[in-house]
Amino acid sequence: MQTLPGMNLIAGRCGPILLTVFTILSKAHGDRNIYPSSGVLFVHVLEREYYKGEFPPYPKPGELSNDPITFNTNLMGYPDRPGWLRYIQRTPFSDGVLYGSPTFESVGKPTIIEITAYNRRTFETARHNLVINIMSGEDFPLPYQAEFFIKNMNVEEILASEILGDFLGAVKNVWQPDRLNAINITSALDRGGRVPLPINDMKEGVYVMVGADVPFSSCLREVENPQNQLRCSQEMEPAISCDKKFRAQFHIDWCKISLVDKTKQVLITQELMRGEGILPDAGEYKPPSETLKTRDYYIDFLITLAVPSAVALVLFAILAYIMCCRREGMEKRNMQTPDIQLVHHSAIQKSTKELRDMSKNREIAWPLSTLPVFHPVTGEMVPPLHTDTYDNTNMPLMQTQQTLPHQTQIPQQQNAGEFRMTTFQRFEVNGIPEERKLTEAMNL
């Protein structure tokens, strides 16, 4: 364990106050043993410069090696670290930091942390073990604890020993304790805070918990008065007299300060009430012995399949009887339908069938409406308007005046003895030719 020189300088400057911050720099190739105390801030720096020696240099000799290196830390045999230990590394070109406050439950139990370094250029790895032997912190009973929220700092900045020492020195001037320790440091992101926008050099914020052996000063108690509580509820900055001692370097959010007096905390032991949700204490669990009788589930399996199958079969039989055996038939339907309706229905079906047959093949015989008819004068059979090979796709919308076999041209007298030929087309009414206009035109 190695303490930074900055800690000794601050300790000498602050007089009898004891500032304890453990900062260990790993330089050994094998397993490293460290001995932090429970309830006191623990900081371990993973230096990139040390791990660079584990990887081969650049191909060209003499070039500076600045490979991006990242670290992965976990408890041996587990995928993550212990709950009290945190890790941060901003970029692959910065050092990694392990920090946290060991708990009293881990005292006397060696905690082995596997540290794996990844070279992002060569994809090589190097692994070392860090053995953390947590010592009891009975020499530092600190019943009065205060947690400050620093808005203009990130967690890796406050972990630097010089900055943390300056903050503890400012707290000492306000609190005036005999012993002062940094207990824990937590990033605001771990408390549900949001990532700040990358503008105006905004910071994430960090919570710093310190402990002392004397009650809180009057300046720290100012946060609890009703006026400042009202200002905090209105999102206004409270009026704290000692804020100027921090303002030069640290921006404290006084509305988020937490003061804990453990001397007033009384442990309340409540007897466990046995209820419906709590089983009686029967000791350790004893699994059933191997002498239990085996059970045959074949009958249960058959019942499970037979009952639903029988129900489905009955329903299917009922549906089949309704659909097949209860049909009245076409004969009964035709008997109950009027004849005129059946004739109309049959005519529609025949016309529909004829149109569908014509659409399938255009070379079939022409419909009945285009069959040859008798000439109204001679009685001879006249061929249809178009032959079977006539291309009806090029037929114009309106027929031009042309001489056809079923047309009759009648001369008509005009002025000055001139005659004009007028064409009359045959008309039929109920199958009888209409010859009245033709006769009148011939008598002119």
Short mmCIF file of C-alpha atoms in Angstrom, two decimals:
data_model
loop_
_atom_site.label_atom_id
_atom_site.label_comp_id
_atom_site.label_asym_id
_atom_site.label_seq_id
_atom_site.Cartn_x
_atom_site.Cartn_y
_atom_site.Cartn_z
CA MET A 1 0.00 0.00 0.00
CA GLN A 2 1.33 3.37 -1.03
CA THR A 3 -0.05 6.77 -0.07
CA LEU A 4 0.45 9.67 -2.46
CA PRO A 5 2.67 12.56 -1.29
CA GLY A 6 -0.23 14.95 -1.66
CA MET A 7 -1.95 13.26 1.27
CA ASN A 8 1.02 13.91 3.57
CA LEU A 9 1.13 17.54 2.48
CA ILE A 10 -2.55 18.04 3.21
CA ALA A 11 -2.27 16.22 6.53
CA GLY A 12 0.54 18.49 7.61
CA ARG A 13 -1.35 21.57 6.46
CA CYS A 14 -4.55 20.59 8.28
CA GLY A 15 -2.87 19.94 11.65
CA PRO A 16 -4.18 17.07 13.76
CA ILE A 17 -6.84 16.13 11.23
CA LEU A 18 -6.37 12.69 9.74
CA LEU A 19 -7.15 12.40 6.04
CA THR A 20 -7.14 8.78 4.91
CA VAL A 21 -7.32 7.98 1.23
CA PHE A 22 -5.77 4.78 -0.02
CA THR A 23 -4.24 5.05 -3.47
CA ILE A 24 -2.29 2.04 -4.69
CA LEU A 25 -0.20 2.00 -7.85
CA SER A 26 0.44 -1.48 -9.25
CA LYS A 27 3.98 -2.08 -10.48
CA ALA A 28 4.45 -5.80 -9.92
CA HIS A 29 4.08 -8.50 -12.53
CA GLY A 30 2.60 -11.08 -10.16
CA ASP A 31 -0.34 -10.96 -7.80
CA ARG A 32 -0.47 -7.79 -5.75
CA ASN A 33 -1.72 -7.79 -2.15
CA ILE A 34 -3.22 -4.64 -0.69
CA TYR A 35 -4.77 -4.00 2.73
CA PRO A 36 -7.50 -1.36 2.75
CA SER A 37 -9.73 -0.69 5.76
CA SER A 38 -13.46 -1.16 5.86
CA GLY A 39 -15.54 1.99 5.80
CA VAL A 40 -12.72 4.07 4.25
CA LEU A 41 -12.39 5.14 0.63
CA PHE A 42 -10.24 2.78 -1.45
CA VAL A 43 -8.70 3.84 -4.77
CA HIS A 44 -6.59 1.68 -7.09
CA VAL A 45 -5.16 3.08 -10.34
CA LEU A 46 -4.58 0.85 -13.38
CA GLU A 47 -1.77 2.58 -15.27
CA ARG A 48 -1.56 2.16 -19.02
CA GLU A 49 2.18 2.76 -19.00
CA TYR A 50 2.72 -0.33 -16.90
CA TYR A 51 0.62 -2.59 -19.14
CA LYS A 52 2.29 -1.29 -22.29
CA GLY A 53 5.32 -3.41 -21.37
CA GLU A 54 3.17 -6.51 -21.61
CA PHE A 55 2.53 -5.98 -25.33
CA PRO A 56 5.04 -5.98 -28.23
CA PRO A 57 6.15 -2.57 -29.53
CA TYR A 58 5.49 -1.14 -32.96
CA PRO A 59 7.18 -2.88 -35.95
CA LYS A 60 9.47 0.09 -36.55
CA PRO A 61 11.98 0.64 -33.75
CA GLY A 62 12.13 4.08 -32.23
CA GLU A 63 8.44 4.92 -32.70
CA LEU A 64 6.42 5.97 -29.70
CA SER A 65 3.89 3.37 -28.61
CA ASN A 66 0.48 4.79 -27.76
CA ASP A 67 -1.78 1.79 -28.16
CA PRO A 68 -5.37 2.09 -26.97
CA ILE A 69 -5.74 -0.14 -23.90
CA THR A 70 -8.93 -0.99 -22.05
CA PHE A 71 -9.41 -2.97 -18.85
CA ASN A 72 -11.91 -5.53 -17.68
CA THR A 73 -12.21 -6.25 -13.96
CA ASN A 74 -14.18 -8.98 -12.23
CA LEU A 75 -14.20 -11.04 -9.08
CA MET A 76 -12.44 -14.34 -9.63
CA GLY A 77 -15.01 -16.94 -10.59
CA TYR A 78 -17.73 -14.33 -11.17
CA PRO A 79 -18.63 -12.15 -14.16
CA ASP A 80 -18.67 -8.85 -12.23
CA ARG A 81 -16.99 -7.04 -9.36
CA PRO A 82 -18.18 -6.98 -5.72
CA GLY A 83 -21.04 -4.61 -5.02
CA TRP A 84 -18.90 -2.10 -3.15
CA LEU A 85 -16.22 -1.87 -5.86
CA ARG A 86 -16.65 0.33 -8.94
CA TYR A 87 -14.53 0.87 -12.03
CA ILE A 88 -14.20 3.75 -14.49
CA GLN A 89 -12.13 4.49 -17.58
CA ARG A 90 -13.17 7.35 -19.83
CA THR A 91 -11.19 6.54 -22.97
CA PRO A 92 -8.78 3.80 -24.10
CA PHE A 93 -5.99 6.37 -23.76
CA SER A 94 -6.62 7.12 -20.06
CA ASP A 95 -5.89 5.12 -16.92
CA GLY A 96 -8.51 2.96 -15.29
CA VAL A 97 -9.52 3.43 -11.65
CA LEU A 98 -10.98 0.99 -9.15
CA TYR A 99 -12.63 2.72 -6.21
CA GLY A 100 -15.14 2.08 -3.48
CA SER A 101 -15.69 1.67 0.23
CA PRO A 102 -15.16 -1.88 1.58
CA THR A 103 -18.01 -3.17 3.70
CA PHE A 104 -17.72 -4.63 7.19
CA GLU A 105 -19.08 -7.96 5.92
CA SER A 106 -15.94 -8.44 3.79
CA VAL A 107 -13.49 -8.05 6.67
CA GLY A 108 -11.03 -10.93 6.86
CA LYS A 109 -12.06 -12.36 3.50
CA PRO A 110 -9.51 -12.02 0.70
CA THR A 111 -11.11 -10.59 -2.43
CA ILE A 112 -9.30 -11.56 -5.64
CA ILE A 113 -9.94 -9.22 -8.57
CA GLU A 114 -8.93 -10.37 -12.04
CA ILE A 115 -7.63 -7.49 -14.17
CA THR A 116 -7.50 -8.13 -17.92
CA ALA A 117 -5.88 -5.53 -20.18
CA TYR A 118 -6.87 -5.45 -23.87
CA ASN A 119 -4.61 -3.92 -26.52
CA ARG A 120 -7.05 -2.57 -29.10
CA ARG A 121 -4.37 -2.36 -31.79
CA THR A 122 -2.93 -5.89 -31.59
CA PHE A 123 -5.91 -7.54 -29.82
CA GLU A 124 -3.57 -9.08 -27.27
CA THR A 125 -4.44 -9.45 -23.59
CA ALA A 126 -2.56 -9.46 -20.31
CA ARG A 127 -4.01 -10.62 -17.01
CA HIS A 128 -3.03 -9.89 -13.41
CA ASN A 129 -4.67 -10.59 -10.08
CA LEU A 130 -5.24 -8.04 -7.35
CA VAL A 131 -5.75 -9.52 -3.87
CA ILE A 132 -7.67 -7.16 -1.57
CA ASN A 133 -7.34 -8.04 2.12
CA ILE A 134 -9.90 -5.89 3.92
CA MET A 135 -8.92 -4.89 7.44
CA SER A 136 -11.25 -3.93 10.25
CA GLY A 137 -11.92 -0.20 10.57
CA GLU A 138 -12.53 -0.11 14.32
CA ASP A 139 -9.83 2.54 14.76
CA PHE A 140 -11.96 5.00 12.84
CA PRO A 141 -15.44 5.14 14.37
CA LEU A 142 -17.06 8.08 12.60
CA PRO A 143 -20.64 8.56 13.80
CA TYR A 144 -21.27 11.83 11.93
CA GLN A 145 -21.42 11.55 8.16
CA ALA A 146 -22.20 14.16 5.53
CA GLU A 147 -22.66 13.60 1.82
CA PHE A 148 -22.00 16.48 -0.58
CA PHE A 149 -22.97 16.75 -4.24
CA ILE A 150 -20.35 18.52 -6.35
CA LYS A 151 -21.86 19.72 -9.64
CA ASN A 152 -18.72 20.79 -11.49
CA MET A 153 -16.71 17.56 -11.14
CA ASN A 154 -16.60 14.11 -12.67
CA VAL A 155 -15.80 11.07 -10.60
CA GLU A 156 -12.34 10.53 -12.11
CA GLU A 157 -11.44 14.17 -11.38
CA ILE A 158 -12.38 14.02 -7.71
CA LEU A 159 -10.52 10.71 -7.34
CA ALA A 160 -7.25 12.53 -7.94
CA SER A 161 -5.57 12.84 -4.55
CA GLU A 162 -4.83 16.56 -4.89
CA ILE A 163 -8.41 17.55 -5.71
CA LEU A 164 -9.87 15.25 -3.05
CA GLY A 165 -7.40 16.67 -0.54
CA ASP A 166 -8.48 20.22 -1.39
CA PHE A 167 -12.11 19.29 -0.90
CA LEU A 168 -11.43 17.65 2.47
CA GLY A 169 -9.47 20.73 3.49
CA ALA A 170 -12.46 22.94 2.67
CA VAL A 171 -14.76 20.65 4.67
CA LYS A 172 -12.33 20.79 7.59
CA ASN A 173 -12.50 24.59 7.64
CA VAL A 174 -16.27 24.46 7.82
CA TRP A 175 -16.69 21.51 10.17
CA GLN A 176 -13.59 21.77 12.38
CA PRO A 177 -13.35 18.05 13.32
CA ASP A 178 -10.46 16.24 14.93
CA ARG A 179 -10.65 13.31 12.52
CA LEU A 180 -12.04 13.47 9.00
CA ASN A 181 -12.14 10.62 6.49
CA ALA A 182 -13.39 10.24 2.95
CA ILE A 183 -15.83 7.35 3.20
CA ASN A 184 -17.19 6.91 -0.31
CA ILE A 185 -17.43 8.52 -3.75
CA THR A 186 -20.30 7.87 -6.16
CA SER A 187 -20.93 9.21 -9.64
CA ALA A 188 -24.25 10.95 -10.21
CA LEU A 189 -24.92 8.52 -13.05
CA ASP A 190 -24.97 5.67 -10.51
CA ARG A 191 -27.71 7.53 -8.63
CA GLY A 192 -29.99 7.83 -11.63
CA GLY A 193 -28.57 11.08 -13.02
CA ARG A 194 -28.60 11.91 -16.71
CA VAL A 195 -25.62 12.19 -18.99
CA PRO A 196 -24.96 15.92 -19.46
CA LEU A 197 -25.02 17.61 -22.82
CA PRO A 198 -21.60 18.15 -24.42
CA ILE A 199 -21.89 21.93 -24.16
CA ASN A 200 -20.33 24.53 -21.90
CA ASP A 201 -18.06 21.89 -20.36
CA MET A 202 -20.91 20.42 -18.32
CA LYS A 203 -20.03 17.71 -15.78
CA GLU A 204 -21.86 14.66 -14.55
CA GLY A 205 -21.57 15.51 -10.87
CA VAL A 206 -20.26 13.37 -8.03
CA TYR A 207 -21.40 12.52 -4.49
CA VAL A 208 -18.68 12.59 -1.82
CA MET A 209 -19.39 11.19 1.64
CA VAL A 210 -17.12 12.21 4.51
CA GLY A 211 -17.18 11.24 8.15
CA ALA A 212 -16.04 13.03 11.33
CA ASP A 213 -16.00 12.49 15.06
CA VAL A 214 -17.70 15.76 16.10
CA PRO A 215 -21.29 16.96 15.53
CA PHE A 216 -22.17 18.99 12.48
CA SER A 217 -21.28 22.66 12.46
CA SER A 218 -23.87 25.44 12.43
CA CYS A 219 -23.05 26.19 8.80
CA LEU A 220 -23.98 22.65 7.74
CA ARG A 221 -27.14 22.85 9.86
CA GLU A 222 -28.31 25.88 7.91
CA VAL A 223 -29.57 23.58 5.19
CA GLU A 224 -32.22 22.20 7.54
CA ASN A 225 -33.90 25.52 8.43
CA PRO A 226 -37.40 26.11 6.97
CA GLN A 227 -36.36 29.05 4.77
CA ASN A 228 -33.73 27.06 2.91
CA GLN A 229 -36.02 24.04 2.66
CA LEU A 230 -38.65 26.27 1.04
CA ARG A 231 -36.13 27.66 -1.42
CA CYS A 232 -35.04 24.13 -2.33
CA SER A 233 -38.64 23.10 -2.93
CA GLN A 234 -38.95 26.05 -5.32
CA GLU A 235 -35.72 24.97 -7.11
CA MET A 236 -33.90 28.03 -5.82
CA GLU A 237 -30.40 28.07 -4.39
CA PRO A 238 -30.43 28.23 -0.57
CA ALA A 239 -28.50 30.88 1.36
CA ILE A 240 -25.55 29.13 3.04
CA SER A 241 -23.00 31.30 4.82
CA CYS A 242 -20.07 28.94 4.28
CA ASP A 243 -20.67 28.37 0.57
CA LYS A 244 -17.95 30.90 -0.28
CA LYS A 245 -15.33 28.57 1.19
CA PHE A 246 -16.18 26.01 -1.51
CA ARG A 247 -17.18 28.29 -4.38
CA ALA A 248 -13.62 28.98 -5.55
CA GLN A 249 -13.12 25.37 -6.69
CA PHE A 250 -16.24 23.35 -5.92
CA HIS A 251 -19.87 24.11 -6.75
CA ILE A 252 -21.91 22.44 -4.02
CA ASP A 253 -25.61 21.68 -4.48
CA TRP A 254 -26.75 22.38 -0.91
CA CYS A 255 -30.25 21.09 -1.60
CA LYS A 256 -28.82 17.59 -2.08
CA ILE A 257 -26.63 17.50 1.02
CA SER A 258 -27.34 14.62 3.41
CA LEU A 259 -26.46 14.73 7.13
CA VAL A 260 -26.50 11.42 9.02
CA ASP A 261 -26.09 11.22 12.80
CA LYS A 262 -25.55 7.58 13.66
CA THR A 263 -25.53 8.27 17.39
CA LYS A 264 -29.30 8.90 17.20
CA GLN A 265 -30.05 5.83 15.17
CA VAL A 266 -31.59 3.20 17.43
CA LEU A 267 -31.71 -0.33 16.19
CA ILE A 268 -35.33 -1.45 16.33
CA THR A 269 -35.66 -5.19 16.55
CA GLN A 270 -39.07 -6.35 15.47
CA GLU A 271 -40.18 -9.84 16.25
CA LEU A 272 -41.00 -11.84 13.19
CA MET A 273 -44.72 -12.51 13.04
CA ARG A 274 -45.58 -15.89 11.66
CA GLY A 275 -48.34 -15.66 9.10
CA GLU A 276 -49.73 -17.42 6.10
CA GLY A 277 -46.82 -16.39 3.91
CA ILE A 278 -44.07 -17.54 6.27
CA LEU A 279 -43.37 -21.21 6.79
CA PRO A 280 -42.39 -22.49 10.20
CA ASP A 281 -38.72 -23.02 10.82
CA ALA A 282 -38.15 -26.69 10.16
CA GLY A 283 -34.39 -26.65 9.88
CA GLU A 284 -32.45 -27.57 6.79
CA TYR A 285 -34.16 -28.87 3.70
CA LYS A 286 -34.16 -32.62 3.43
CA PRO A 287 -34.83 -33.99 -0.05
CA PRO A 288 -37.07 -37.06 -0.36
CA SER A 289 -35.39 -40.40 -0.16
CA GLU A 290 -34.96 -42.79 -3.05
CA THR A 291 -37.37 -45.28 -1.49
CA LEU A 292 -40.43 -43.41 -2.75
CA LYS A 293 -42.82 -45.41 -4.89
CA THR A 294 -42.79 -44.72 -8.58
CA ARG A 295 -46.03 -43.50 -10.10
CA ASP A 296 -47.35 -44.54 -13.50
CA TYR A 297 -48.71 -41.58 -15.49
CA TYR A 298 -49.83 -43.64 -18.49
CA ILE A 299 -53.50 -43.64 -17.48
CA ASP A 300 -53.43 -39.93 -16.77
CA PHE A 301 -51.91 -39.36 -20.19
CA LEU A 302 -54.63 -41.34 -21.91
CA ILE A 303 -57.38 -39.52 -20.03
CA THR A 304 -55.83 -36.21 -20.95
CA LEU A 305 -55.95 -37.10 -24.65
CA ALA A 306 -59.13 -39.19 -24.73
CA VAL A 307 -61.55 -36.71 -23.18
CA PRO A 308 -60.77 -33.78 -25.54
CA SER A 309 -60.68 -36.16 -28.52
CA ALA A 310 -64.11 -37.59 -27.68
CA VAL A 311 -65.63 -34.13 -27.29
CA ALA A 312 -64.14 -33.03 -30.61
CA LEU A 313 -65.46 -36.17 -32.34
CA VAL A 314 -69.00 -35.58 -31.07
CA LEU A 315 -68.96 -31.99 -32.20
CA PHE A 316 -67.69 -33.06 -35.63
CA ALA A 317 -70.50 -35.62 -35.98
CA ILE A 318 -73.13 -33.02 -35.08
CA LEU A 319 -71.72 -30.55 -37.58
CA ALA A 320 -71.58 -33.20 -40.33
CA TYR A 321 -75.23 -34.15 -39.72
CA ILE A 322 -76.34 -30.53 -39.93
CA MET A 323 -74.35 -29.80 -43.09
CA CYS A 324 -75.00 -33.02 -45.00
CA CYS A 325 -78.16 -34.69 -43.73
CA ARG A 326 -80.39 -31.67 -43.20
CA ARG A 327 -80.19 -30.23 -46.71
CA GLU A 328 -83.61 -29.80 -48.45
CA GLY A 329 -82.29 -30.25 -52.00
CA MET A 330 -82.79 -28.43 -55.29
CA GLU A 331 -86.10 -30.11 -56.10
CA LYS A 332 -87.84 -28.73 -53.03
CA ARG A 333 -86.29 -25.35 -53.68
CA ASN A 334 -87.62 -25.29 -57.28
CA MET A 335 -91.08 -26.36 -56.15
CA GLN A 336 -91.32 -23.41 -53.77
CA THR A 337 -89.98 -20.89 -56.33
CA PRO A 338 -92.34 -19.19 -58.88
CA ASP A 339 -91.91 -20.31 -62.51
CA ILE A 340 -91.24 -16.81 -63.83
CA GLN A 341 -88.38 -16.41 -61.39
CA LEU A 342 -86.88 -19.73 -62.43
CA VAL A 343 -87.12 -18.72 -66.12
CA HIS A 344 -85.36 -15.44 -65.43
CA HIS A 345 -82.72 -17.18 -63.45
CA SER A 346 -82.14 -19.75 -66.19
CA ALA A 347 -81.91 -17.05 -68.88
CA ILE A 348 -79.34 -15.13 -66.85
CA GLN A 349 -77.28 -18.27 -66.36
CA LYS A 350 -77.35 -19.10 -70.09
CA SER A 351 -76.34 -15.58 -71.09
CA THR A 352 -73.53 -15.56 -68.55
CA LYS A 353 -72.26 -18.90 -69.79
CA GLU A 354 -72.33 -17.74 -73.40
CA LEU A 355 -70.39 -14.56 -72.63
CA ARG A 356 -67.79 -16.52 -70.70
CA ASP A 357 -67.38 -18.97 -73.59
CA MET A 358 -66.95 -16.09 -76.03
CA SER A 359 -64.30 -14.46 -73.89
CA LYS A 360 -62.27 -17.66 -73.81
CA ASN A 361 -62.11 -18.14 -77.58
CA ARG A 362 -62.81 -15.42 -80.15
CA GLU A 363 -62.75 -17.87 -83.10
CA ILE A 364 -65.94 -19.68 -82.11
CA ALA A 365 -69.26 -19.27 -83.90
CA TRP A 366 -71.04 -15.92 -83.73
CA PRO A 367 -73.94 -15.55 -81.31
CA LEU A 368 -77.52 -16.06 -82.41
CA SER A 369 -78.16 -12.33 -82.78
CA THR A 370 -75.70 -12.19 -85.73
CA LEU A 371 -77.01 -15.20 -87.67
CA PRO A 372 -78.21 -14.64 -91.30
CA VAL A 373 -81.71 -13.30 -91.88
CA PHE A 374 -84.07 -13.26 -94.88
CA HIS A 375 -84.10 -10.38 -97.32
CA PRO A 376 -87.31 -8.38 -96.83
CA VAL A 377 -88.04 -8.19 -100.64
CA THR A 378 -86.60 -11.28 -102.30
CA GLY A 379 -86.87 -13.64 -99.36
CA GLU A 380 -83.34 -14.86 -99.90
CA MET A 381 -81.05 -15.58 -96.96
CA VAL A 382 -78.62 -12.76 -96.30
CA PRO A 383 -75.19 -13.47 -94.71
CA PRO A 384 -74.32 -11.77 -91.42
CA LEU A 385 -72.70 -8.37 -91.21
CA HIS A 386 -69.28 -9.90 -90.60
CA THR A 387 -67.70 -13.19 -91.47
CA ASP A 388 -66.17 -15.51 -88.95
CA THR A 389 -62.67 -14.31 -89.83
CA TYR A 390 -63.54 -10.65 -89.38
CA ASP A 391 -61.27 -8.85 -86.93
CA ASN A 392 -63.72 -7.13 -84.63
CA THR A 393 -60.96 -5.52 -82.58
CA ASN A 394 -60.47 -2.89 -85.35
CA MET A 395 -64.18 -2.20 -85.78
CA PRO A 396 -64.97 1.55 -85.56
CA LEU A 397 -67.42 2.82 -83.02
CA MET A 398 -69.83 4.01 -85.79
CA GLN A 399 -70.35 2.29 -89.13
CA THR A 400 -69.88 4.40 -92.25
CA GLN A 401 -72.47 4.55 -94.99
CA GLN A 402 -71.64 1.74 -97.38
CA THR A 403 -73.60 -0.57 -99.64
CA LEU A 404 -74.28 -3.84 -97.89
CA PRO A 405 -76.43 -6.78 -99.01
CA HIS A 406 -79.12 -6.03 -96.47
CA GLN A 407 -79.35 -2.34 -97.41
CA THR A 408 -81.52 -0.75 -100.15
CA GLN A 409 -80.63 2.47 -101.99
CA ILE A 410 -83.63 4.61 -103.06
CA PRO A 411 -83.24 7.54 -105.47
CA GLN A 412 -84.85 10.81 -104.34
CA GLN A 413 -85.58 13.81 -106.59
CA GLN A 414 -83.95 17.12 -105.68
CA ASN A 415 -84.17 20.62 -107.16
CA ALA A 416 -83.54 21.15 -110.89
CA GLY A 417 -84.35 17.54 -111.78
CA GLU A 418 -81.47 16.06 -109.81
CA PHE A 419 -81.83 12.86 -107.85
CA ARG A 420 -80.15 11.87 -104.54
CA MET A 421 -79.66 8.27 -103.44
CA THR A 422 -80.90 7.56 -99.94
CA THR A 423 -80.06 4.33 -98.15
CA PHE A 424 -82.69 2.63 -95.98
CA GLN A 425 -81.76 -0.21 -93.70
CA ARG A 426 -84.05 -3.10 -93.00
CA PHE A 427 -86.20 -3.06 -89.89
CA GLU A 428 -87.99 -5.98 -88.30
CA VAL A 429 -90.80 -5.91 -85.79
CA ASN A 430 -91.59 -9.28 -84.24
CA GLY A 431 -89.86 -10.98 -87.15
CA ILE A 432 -91.98 -9.12 -89.87
CA PRO A 433 -89.99 -6.81 -92.20
CA GLU A 434 -90.92 -3.15 -92.12
CA GLU A 435 -91.43 -2.13 -95.82
CA ARG A 436 -93.68 0.88 -95.51
CA LYS A 437 -90.97 3.49 -95.90
CA LEU A 438 -89.46 1.59 -98.77
CA THR A 439 -92.78 1.48 -100.67
CA GLU A 440 -93.43 5.15 -100.10
CA ALA A 441 -89.98 6.03 -101.34
CA MET A 442 -90.48 4.00 -104.57
CA ASN A 443 -93.81 5.75 -105.35
CA LEU A 444 -92.25 9.22 -105.28
#
